[in-house]
Short mmCIF file of C-alpha atoms and ligand atoms in Angstrom, two decimals:
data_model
loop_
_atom_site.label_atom_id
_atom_site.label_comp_id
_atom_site.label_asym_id
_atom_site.label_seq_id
_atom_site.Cartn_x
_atom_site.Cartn_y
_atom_site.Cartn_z
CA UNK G 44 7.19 147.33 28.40
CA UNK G 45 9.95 147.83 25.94
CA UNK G 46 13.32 145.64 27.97
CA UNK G 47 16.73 147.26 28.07
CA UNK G 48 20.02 145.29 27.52
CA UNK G 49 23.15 147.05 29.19
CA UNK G 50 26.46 147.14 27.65
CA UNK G 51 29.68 147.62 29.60
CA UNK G 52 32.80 148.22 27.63
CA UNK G 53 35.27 150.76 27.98
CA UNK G 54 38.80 151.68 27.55
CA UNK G 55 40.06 151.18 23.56
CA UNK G 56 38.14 150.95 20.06
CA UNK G 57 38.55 146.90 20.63
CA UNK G 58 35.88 146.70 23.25
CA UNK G 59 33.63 149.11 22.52
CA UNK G 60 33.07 148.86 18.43
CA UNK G 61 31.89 145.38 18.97
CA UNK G 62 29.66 146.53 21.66
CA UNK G 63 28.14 149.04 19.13
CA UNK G 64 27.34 146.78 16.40
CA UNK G 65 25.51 144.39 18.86
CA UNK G 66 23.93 147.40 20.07
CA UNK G 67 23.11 148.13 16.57
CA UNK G 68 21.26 144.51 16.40
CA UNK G 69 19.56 144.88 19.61
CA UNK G 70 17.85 148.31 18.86
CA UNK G 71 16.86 146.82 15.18
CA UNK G 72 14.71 144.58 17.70
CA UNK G 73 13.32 146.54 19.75
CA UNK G 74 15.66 146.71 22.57
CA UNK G 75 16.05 149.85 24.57
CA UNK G 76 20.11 149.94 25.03
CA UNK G 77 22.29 151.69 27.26
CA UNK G 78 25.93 152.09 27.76
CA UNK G 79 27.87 151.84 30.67
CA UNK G 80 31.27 153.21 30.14
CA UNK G 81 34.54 154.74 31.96
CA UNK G 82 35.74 158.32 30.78
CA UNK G 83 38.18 157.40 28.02
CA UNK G 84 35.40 155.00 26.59
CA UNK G 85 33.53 158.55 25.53
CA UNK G 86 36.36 158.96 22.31
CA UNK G 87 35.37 155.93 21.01
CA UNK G 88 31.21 156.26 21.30
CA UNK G 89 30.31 158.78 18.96
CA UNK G 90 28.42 156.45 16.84
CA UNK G 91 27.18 154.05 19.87
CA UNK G 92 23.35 154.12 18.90
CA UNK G 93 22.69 154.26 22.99
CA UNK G 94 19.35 155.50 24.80
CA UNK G 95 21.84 156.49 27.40
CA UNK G 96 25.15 156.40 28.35
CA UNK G 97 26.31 156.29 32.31
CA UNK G 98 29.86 157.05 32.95
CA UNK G 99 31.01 154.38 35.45
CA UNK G 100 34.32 155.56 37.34
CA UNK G 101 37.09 152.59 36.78
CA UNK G 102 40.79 152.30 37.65
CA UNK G 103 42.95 149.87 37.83
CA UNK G 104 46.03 149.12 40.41
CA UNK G 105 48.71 149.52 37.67
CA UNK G 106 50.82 151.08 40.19
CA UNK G 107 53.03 149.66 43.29
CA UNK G 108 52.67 153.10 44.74
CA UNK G 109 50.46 153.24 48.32
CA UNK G 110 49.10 156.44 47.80
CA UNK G 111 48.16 155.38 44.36
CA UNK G 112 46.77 151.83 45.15
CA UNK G 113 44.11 153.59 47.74
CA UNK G 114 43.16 156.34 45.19
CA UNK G 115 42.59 152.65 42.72
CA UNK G 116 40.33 151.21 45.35
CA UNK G 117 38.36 154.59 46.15
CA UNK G 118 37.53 155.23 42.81
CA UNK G 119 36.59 151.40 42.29
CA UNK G 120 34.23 151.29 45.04
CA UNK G 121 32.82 155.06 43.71
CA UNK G 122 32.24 153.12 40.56
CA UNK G 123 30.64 150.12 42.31
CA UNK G 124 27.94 152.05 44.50
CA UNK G 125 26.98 154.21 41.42
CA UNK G 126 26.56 151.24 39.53
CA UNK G 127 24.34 149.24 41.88
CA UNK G 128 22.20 152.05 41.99
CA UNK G 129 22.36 152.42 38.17
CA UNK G 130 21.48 148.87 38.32
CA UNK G 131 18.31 149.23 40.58
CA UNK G 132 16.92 151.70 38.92
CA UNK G 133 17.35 150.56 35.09
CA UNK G 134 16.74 147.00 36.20
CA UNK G 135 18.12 145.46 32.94
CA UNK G 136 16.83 142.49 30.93
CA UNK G 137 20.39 141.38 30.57
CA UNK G 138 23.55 143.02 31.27
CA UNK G 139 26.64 142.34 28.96
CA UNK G 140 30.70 142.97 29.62
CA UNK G 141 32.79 143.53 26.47
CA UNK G 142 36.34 142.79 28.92
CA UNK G 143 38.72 145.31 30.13
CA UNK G 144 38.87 146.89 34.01
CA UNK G 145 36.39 149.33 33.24
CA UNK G 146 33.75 146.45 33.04
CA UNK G 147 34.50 145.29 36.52
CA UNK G 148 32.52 147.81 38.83
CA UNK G 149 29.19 147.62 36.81
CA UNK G 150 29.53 143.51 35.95
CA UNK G 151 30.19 143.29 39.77
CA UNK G 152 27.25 145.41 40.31
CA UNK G 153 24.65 143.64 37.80
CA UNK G 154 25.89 140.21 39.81
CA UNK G 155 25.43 141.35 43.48
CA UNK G 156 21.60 142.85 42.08
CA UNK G 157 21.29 139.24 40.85
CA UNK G 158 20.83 140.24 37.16
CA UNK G 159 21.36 137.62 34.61
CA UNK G 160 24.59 138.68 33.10
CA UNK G 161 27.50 137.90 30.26
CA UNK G 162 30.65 138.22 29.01
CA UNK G 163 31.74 138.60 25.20
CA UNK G 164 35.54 137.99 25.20
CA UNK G 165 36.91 139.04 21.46
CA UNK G 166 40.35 137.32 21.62
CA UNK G 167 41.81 133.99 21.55
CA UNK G 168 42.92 134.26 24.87
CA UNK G 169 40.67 135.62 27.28
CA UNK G 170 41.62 139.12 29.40
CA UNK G 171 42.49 139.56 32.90
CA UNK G 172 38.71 141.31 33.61
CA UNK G 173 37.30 138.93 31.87
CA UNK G 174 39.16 135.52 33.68
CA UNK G 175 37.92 137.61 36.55
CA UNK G 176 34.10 137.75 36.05
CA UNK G 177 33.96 134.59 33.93
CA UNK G 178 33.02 132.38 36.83
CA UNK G 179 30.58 135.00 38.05
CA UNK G 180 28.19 135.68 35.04
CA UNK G 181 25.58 132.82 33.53
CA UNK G 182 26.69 133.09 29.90
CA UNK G 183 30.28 133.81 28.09
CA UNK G 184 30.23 134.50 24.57
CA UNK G 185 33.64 134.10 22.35
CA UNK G 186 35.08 135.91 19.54
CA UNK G 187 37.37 133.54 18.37
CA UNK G 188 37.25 129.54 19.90
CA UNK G 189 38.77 129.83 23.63
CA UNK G 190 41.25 126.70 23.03
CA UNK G 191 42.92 127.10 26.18
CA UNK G 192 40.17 127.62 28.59
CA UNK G 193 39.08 125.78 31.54
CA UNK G 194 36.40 122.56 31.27
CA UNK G 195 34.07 125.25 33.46
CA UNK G 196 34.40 128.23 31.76
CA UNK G 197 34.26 126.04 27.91
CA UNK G 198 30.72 124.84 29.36
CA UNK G 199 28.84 127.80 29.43
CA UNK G 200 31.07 129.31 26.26
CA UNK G 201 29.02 129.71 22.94
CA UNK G 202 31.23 131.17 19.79
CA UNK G 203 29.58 134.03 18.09
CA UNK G 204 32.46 135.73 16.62
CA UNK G 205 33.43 139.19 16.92
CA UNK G 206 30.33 141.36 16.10
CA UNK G 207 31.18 144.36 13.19
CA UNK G 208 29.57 147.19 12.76
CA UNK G 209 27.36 148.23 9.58
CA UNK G 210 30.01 149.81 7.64
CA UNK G 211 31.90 146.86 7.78
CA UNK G 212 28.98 144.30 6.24
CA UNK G 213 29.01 147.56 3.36
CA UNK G 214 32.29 147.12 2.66
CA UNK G 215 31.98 142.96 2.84
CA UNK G 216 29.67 143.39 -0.37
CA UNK G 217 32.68 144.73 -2.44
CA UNK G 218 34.54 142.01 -3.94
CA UNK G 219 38.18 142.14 -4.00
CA UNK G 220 39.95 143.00 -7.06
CA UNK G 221 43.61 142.57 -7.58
CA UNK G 222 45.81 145.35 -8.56
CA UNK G 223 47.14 144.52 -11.66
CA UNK G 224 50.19 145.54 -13.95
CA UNK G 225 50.37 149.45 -13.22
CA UNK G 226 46.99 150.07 -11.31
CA UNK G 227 47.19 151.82 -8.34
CA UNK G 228 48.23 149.47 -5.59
CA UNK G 229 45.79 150.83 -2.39
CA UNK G 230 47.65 150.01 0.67
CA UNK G 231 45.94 150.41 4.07
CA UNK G 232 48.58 150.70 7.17
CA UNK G 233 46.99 151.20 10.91
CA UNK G 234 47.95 150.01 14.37
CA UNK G 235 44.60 149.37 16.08
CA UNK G 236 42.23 151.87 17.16
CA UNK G 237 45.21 153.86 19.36
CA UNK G 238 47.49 153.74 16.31
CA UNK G 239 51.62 152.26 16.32
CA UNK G 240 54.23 153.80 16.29
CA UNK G 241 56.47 150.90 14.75
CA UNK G 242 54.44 151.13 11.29
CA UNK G 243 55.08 155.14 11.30
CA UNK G 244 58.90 154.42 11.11
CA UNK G 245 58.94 150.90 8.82
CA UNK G 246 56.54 151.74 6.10
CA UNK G 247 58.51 154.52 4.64
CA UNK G 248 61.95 152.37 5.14
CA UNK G 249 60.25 149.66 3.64
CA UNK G 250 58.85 152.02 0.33
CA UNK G 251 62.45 153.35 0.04
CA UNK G 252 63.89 149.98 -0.50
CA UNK G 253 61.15 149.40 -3.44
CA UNK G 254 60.97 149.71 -7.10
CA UNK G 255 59.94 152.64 -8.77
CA UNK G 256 57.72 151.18 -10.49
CA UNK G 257 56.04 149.87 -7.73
CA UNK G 258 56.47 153.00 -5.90
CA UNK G 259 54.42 155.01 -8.44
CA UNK G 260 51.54 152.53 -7.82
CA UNK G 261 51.01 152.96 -4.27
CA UNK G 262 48.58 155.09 -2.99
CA UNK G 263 48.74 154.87 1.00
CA UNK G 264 46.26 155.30 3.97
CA UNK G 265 47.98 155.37 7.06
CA UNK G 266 47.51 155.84 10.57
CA UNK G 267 49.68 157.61 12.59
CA UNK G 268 50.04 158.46 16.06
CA UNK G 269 49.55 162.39 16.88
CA UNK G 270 53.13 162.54 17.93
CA UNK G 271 53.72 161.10 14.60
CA UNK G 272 51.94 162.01 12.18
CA UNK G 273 53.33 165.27 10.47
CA UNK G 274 57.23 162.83 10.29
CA UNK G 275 55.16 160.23 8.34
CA UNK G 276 53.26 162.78 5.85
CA UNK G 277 56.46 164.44 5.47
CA UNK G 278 58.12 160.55 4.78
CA UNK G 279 55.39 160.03 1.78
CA UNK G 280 55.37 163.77 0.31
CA UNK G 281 59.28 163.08 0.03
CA UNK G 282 59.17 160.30 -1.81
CA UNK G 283 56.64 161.60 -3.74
CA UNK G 284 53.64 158.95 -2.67
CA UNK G 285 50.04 159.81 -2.19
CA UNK G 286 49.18 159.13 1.11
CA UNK G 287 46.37 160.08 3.81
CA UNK G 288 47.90 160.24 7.33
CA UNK G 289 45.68 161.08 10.31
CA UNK G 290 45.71 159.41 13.96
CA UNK G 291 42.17 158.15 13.10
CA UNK G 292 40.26 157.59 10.30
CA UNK G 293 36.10 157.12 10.97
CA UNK G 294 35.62 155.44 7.80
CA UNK G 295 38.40 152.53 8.32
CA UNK G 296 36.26 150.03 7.24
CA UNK G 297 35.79 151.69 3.79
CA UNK G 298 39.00 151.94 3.33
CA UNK G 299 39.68 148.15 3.90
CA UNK G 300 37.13 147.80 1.52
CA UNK G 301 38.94 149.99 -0.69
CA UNK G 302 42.69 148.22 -0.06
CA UNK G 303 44.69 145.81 -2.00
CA UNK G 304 46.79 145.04 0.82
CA UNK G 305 45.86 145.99 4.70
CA UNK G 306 49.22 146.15 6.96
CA UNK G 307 48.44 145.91 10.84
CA UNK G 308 48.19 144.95 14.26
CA UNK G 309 46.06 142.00 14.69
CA UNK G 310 43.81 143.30 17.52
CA UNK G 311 40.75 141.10 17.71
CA UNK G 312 38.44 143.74 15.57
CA UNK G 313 40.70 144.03 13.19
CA UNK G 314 41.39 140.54 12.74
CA UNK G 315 37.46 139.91 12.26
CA UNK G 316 36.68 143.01 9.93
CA UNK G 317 39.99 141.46 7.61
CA UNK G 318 38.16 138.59 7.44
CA UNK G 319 34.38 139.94 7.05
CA UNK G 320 35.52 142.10 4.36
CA UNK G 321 37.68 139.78 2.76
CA UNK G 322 41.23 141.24 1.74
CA UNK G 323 44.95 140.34 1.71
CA UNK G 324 47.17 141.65 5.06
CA UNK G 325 50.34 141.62 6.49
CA UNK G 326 49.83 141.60 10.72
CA UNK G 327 51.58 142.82 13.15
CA UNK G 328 51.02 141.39 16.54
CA UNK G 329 51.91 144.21 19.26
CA UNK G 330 54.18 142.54 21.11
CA UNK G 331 53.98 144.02 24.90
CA UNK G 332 49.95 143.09 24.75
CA UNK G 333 49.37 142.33 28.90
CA UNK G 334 46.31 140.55 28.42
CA UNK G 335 46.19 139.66 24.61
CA UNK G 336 48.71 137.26 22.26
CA UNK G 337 47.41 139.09 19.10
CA UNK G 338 49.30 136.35 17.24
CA UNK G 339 46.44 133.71 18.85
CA UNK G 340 44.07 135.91 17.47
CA UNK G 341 45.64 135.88 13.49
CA UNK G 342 46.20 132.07 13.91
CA UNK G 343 43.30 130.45 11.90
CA UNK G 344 43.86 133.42 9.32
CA UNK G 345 47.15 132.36 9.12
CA UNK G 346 46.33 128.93 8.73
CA UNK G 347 43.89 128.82 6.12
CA UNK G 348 46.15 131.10 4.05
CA UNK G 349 44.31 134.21 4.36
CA UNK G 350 47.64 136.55 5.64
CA UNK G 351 51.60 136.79 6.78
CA UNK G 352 51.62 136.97 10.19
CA UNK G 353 55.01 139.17 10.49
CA UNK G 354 56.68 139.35 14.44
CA UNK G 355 58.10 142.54 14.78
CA UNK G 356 61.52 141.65 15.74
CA UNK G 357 61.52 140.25 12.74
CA UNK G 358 60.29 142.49 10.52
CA UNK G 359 63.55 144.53 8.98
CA UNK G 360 62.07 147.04 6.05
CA UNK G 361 63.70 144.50 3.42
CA UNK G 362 61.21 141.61 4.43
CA UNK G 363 58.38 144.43 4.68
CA UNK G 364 58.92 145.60 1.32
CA UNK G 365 58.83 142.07 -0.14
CA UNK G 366 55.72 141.08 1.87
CA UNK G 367 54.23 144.15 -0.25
CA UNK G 368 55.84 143.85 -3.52
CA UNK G 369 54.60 140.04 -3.84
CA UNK G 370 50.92 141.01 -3.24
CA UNK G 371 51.15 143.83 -5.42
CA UNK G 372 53.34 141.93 -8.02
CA UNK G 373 51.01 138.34 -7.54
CA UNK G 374 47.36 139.08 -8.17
CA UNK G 375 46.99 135.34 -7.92
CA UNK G 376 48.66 135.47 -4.54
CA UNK G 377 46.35 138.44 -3.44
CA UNK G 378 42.92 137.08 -4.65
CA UNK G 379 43.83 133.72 -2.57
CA UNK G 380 44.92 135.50 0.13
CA UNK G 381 41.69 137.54 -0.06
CA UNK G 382 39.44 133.95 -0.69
CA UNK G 383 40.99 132.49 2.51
CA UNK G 384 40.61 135.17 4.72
CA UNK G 385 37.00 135.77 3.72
CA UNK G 386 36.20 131.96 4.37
CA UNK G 387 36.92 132.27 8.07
CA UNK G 388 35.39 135.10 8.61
CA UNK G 389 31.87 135.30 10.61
CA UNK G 390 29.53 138.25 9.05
CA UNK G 391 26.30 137.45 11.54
CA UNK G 392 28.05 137.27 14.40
CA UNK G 393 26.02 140.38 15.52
CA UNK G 394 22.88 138.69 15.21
CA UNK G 395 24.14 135.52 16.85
CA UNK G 396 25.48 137.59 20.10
CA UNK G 397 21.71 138.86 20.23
CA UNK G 398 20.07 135.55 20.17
CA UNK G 399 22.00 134.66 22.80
CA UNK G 400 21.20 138.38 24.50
CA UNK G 401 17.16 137.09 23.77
CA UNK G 402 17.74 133.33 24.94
CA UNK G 403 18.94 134.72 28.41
CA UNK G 404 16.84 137.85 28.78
CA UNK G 405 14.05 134.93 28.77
CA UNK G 406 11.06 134.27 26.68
CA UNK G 407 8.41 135.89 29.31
CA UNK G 408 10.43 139.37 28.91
CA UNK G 409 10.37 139.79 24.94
CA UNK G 410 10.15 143.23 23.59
C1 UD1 C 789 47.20 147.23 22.77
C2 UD1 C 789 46.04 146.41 23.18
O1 UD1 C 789 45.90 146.01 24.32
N1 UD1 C 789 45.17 146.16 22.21
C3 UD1 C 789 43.95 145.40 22.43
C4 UD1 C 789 42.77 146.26 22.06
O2 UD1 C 789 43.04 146.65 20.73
P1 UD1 C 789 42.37 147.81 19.89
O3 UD1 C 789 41.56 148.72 20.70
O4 UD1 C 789 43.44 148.39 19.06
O5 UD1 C 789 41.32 146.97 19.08
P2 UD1 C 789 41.15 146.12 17.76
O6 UD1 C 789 42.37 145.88 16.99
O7 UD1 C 789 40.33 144.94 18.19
O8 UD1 C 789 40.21 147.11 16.93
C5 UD1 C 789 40.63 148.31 16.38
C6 UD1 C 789 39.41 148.97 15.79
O9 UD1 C 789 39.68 150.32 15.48
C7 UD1 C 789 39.24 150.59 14.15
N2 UD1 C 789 40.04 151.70 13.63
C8 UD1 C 789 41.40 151.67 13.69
C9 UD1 C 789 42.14 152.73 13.21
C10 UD1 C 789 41.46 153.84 12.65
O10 UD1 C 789 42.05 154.83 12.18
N3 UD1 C 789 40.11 153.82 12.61
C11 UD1 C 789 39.37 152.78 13.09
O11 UD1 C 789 38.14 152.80 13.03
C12 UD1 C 789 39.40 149.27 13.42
O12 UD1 C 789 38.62 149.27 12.26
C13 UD1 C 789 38.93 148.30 14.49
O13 UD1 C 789 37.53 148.24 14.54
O14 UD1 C 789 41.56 145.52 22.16
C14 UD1 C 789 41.51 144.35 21.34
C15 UD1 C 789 40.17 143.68 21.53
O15 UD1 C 789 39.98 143.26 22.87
C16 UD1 C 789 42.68 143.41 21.66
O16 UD1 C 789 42.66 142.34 20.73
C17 UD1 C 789 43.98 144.16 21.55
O17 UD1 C 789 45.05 143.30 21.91
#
């Protein structure tokens, strides 16, 4: 009988995309795989290559409100009895959390059943659902090395890296290729999978401060929130720049493949498809993150030379424009940059999540 692995993730693009592409691994071997996700997971699951997909209520108690807390708690413990049932009657091989409160009610679920069960945390420093079912599940995978985590938790850690999806190994086959002299400089500008509103302001200050001659080289992809995004098209068809604006782009990771220069946040996906694929960035860390430092998450990057790790308080359009020019100006600069990021990133870290899927979904219970 063919086994089924479960996959919880919810909430943004950063939990569920790496979700997909070890989904993506799973069904190339013969996995049956489901998704268990929360409502706002849906916008992000198009591609999810899922048998099925349960919607599992979540909430969480963001608010000091009463009224509001016992509407949280309702809706939790909705999500929890539809889950054990979920879990009873799918009886999963191995179910697997991706962090983020959504995950809670059917990781919570797959535990009281008794399933064997795991975590995949994608940052450097590990979430607040995650801490929370960490002690609970048999096996925690890790993104990026959990330096800061307790002796326990370290023990049953193993460090896959952040699984990418297919387009993304595509795109890692393209070698990078400076922009020299008075090429086209491709410049790739997005904020995560929810987009930023900081970049939609400081990318055109920082073009208006540049040369002409620079400015007549770029040719811009940018990702703008809805709220957003006619200002920033009207920004770039005043100054005359090509540029692509939409509040999400389904092909990102051709376009990274496509960019002499990627500006962003450094969300844990992003972070890892950089690296995969191999270019020169500037990152962003969002700096009101509750659960994530995104500057953990760029630190061997930054280390090994592979990008400019820019805070945003720091980050007038003068020092944004340089960061540019000098990888558009420096296609020594870029290809290193490009080099060092490539050398730390981890390509078959889909296929290492899934052996350790296999390893606990045991040897009697093979597809
Ligand atoms: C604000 C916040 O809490 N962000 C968290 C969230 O980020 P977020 O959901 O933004 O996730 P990531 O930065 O990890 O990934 C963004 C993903 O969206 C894709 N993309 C982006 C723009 C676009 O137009 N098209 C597109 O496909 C990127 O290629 C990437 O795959 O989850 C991450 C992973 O747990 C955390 O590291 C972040 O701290």
């Amino acid at each position: 009988m063919t086994q089924t692995i479960l996959l919880c993730a919810g909430g943004t693009g950063g939990h569920l995309f790496p979700a997909e592409a070890l989904a993506h691994e799973l069904k190339s071997r013969g996995y049956a795989v489901h998704l268990a996700t929360d409502e706002r997971g849906g916008r992000y699951a198009g591609a999810f290559p899922a048998d099925e997909v349960h919607v599992v209520p979540s909430a969480t108690f963001g608010s000091k409100n009463p009224v509001a807390i016992l509407k949280a708690g309702l809706k939790l413990w909705r999500g929890y009895r539809g889950a054990i049932a979920l879990m009873k009657r799918l009886r999963p091989a191995v179910v697997i959390g991706f962090g983020g409160y959504p995950t809670v009610p059917p990781m919570m679920a797959a535990v009281q059943v008794g399933l064997p069960t795991m975590i995949h945390e994608q940052n450097a420093v590990m979430g607040r659902a995650n801490k929370f079912l960490a002690p609970r599940v048999r096996a925690i995978a890790a993104g990026i090395p959990q330096d800061h985590a307790d002796a326990a938790i370290k023990a049953k850690m193993t460090v896959t890296g952040n699984p990418v999806r297919p387009p993304v190994l595509e795109a890692a086959s393209i070698p990078y290729a400076a922009s020299q002299d008075d090429e086209p400089f491709r410049l790739v500008v997005f904020g995560g999978s929810q987009g930023a509103q900081f970049f939609s302001k400081a990318l055109p200050a920082a073009i208006a401060l540049m040369s002409p001659a620079l400015r007549a080289r770029l040719r811009v992809t940018q990702q703008a929130r809805p709220e957003d995004e006619a200002d920033v098209r009207t920004a770039y068809a005043a100054a005359g720049i090509p540029a692509e604006v939409s509040p999400f782009f389904s092909d990102m990771a051709a376009r990274i493949g496509a960019a002499h220069l990627v500006v962003s946040r450094s969300g844990a996906s992003t972070v890892s498809e950089i690296c995969v694929i191999g270019r020169p960035s500037v990152l962003v860390p969002y700096p009101h993150a509750l659960d994530h430092d995104q500057a953990a998450n760029a630190a061997r990057l930054e280390g090994e030379g592979g990008t400019v790790v820019a805070p945003q308080r720091e980050l007038p359009a003068s020092r944004l424009a340089e960061l540019i020019r000098r990888v558009a100006e420096e296609p020594t600069y870029a290809e290193g940059m490009a080099k060092a990021a490539k050398s730390v990133g981890i390509p078959d870290a889909a296929r290492l999540l899934a052996d350790l899927v296999a390893s606990i979904a045991g040897p009697g219970n093979r597809p």
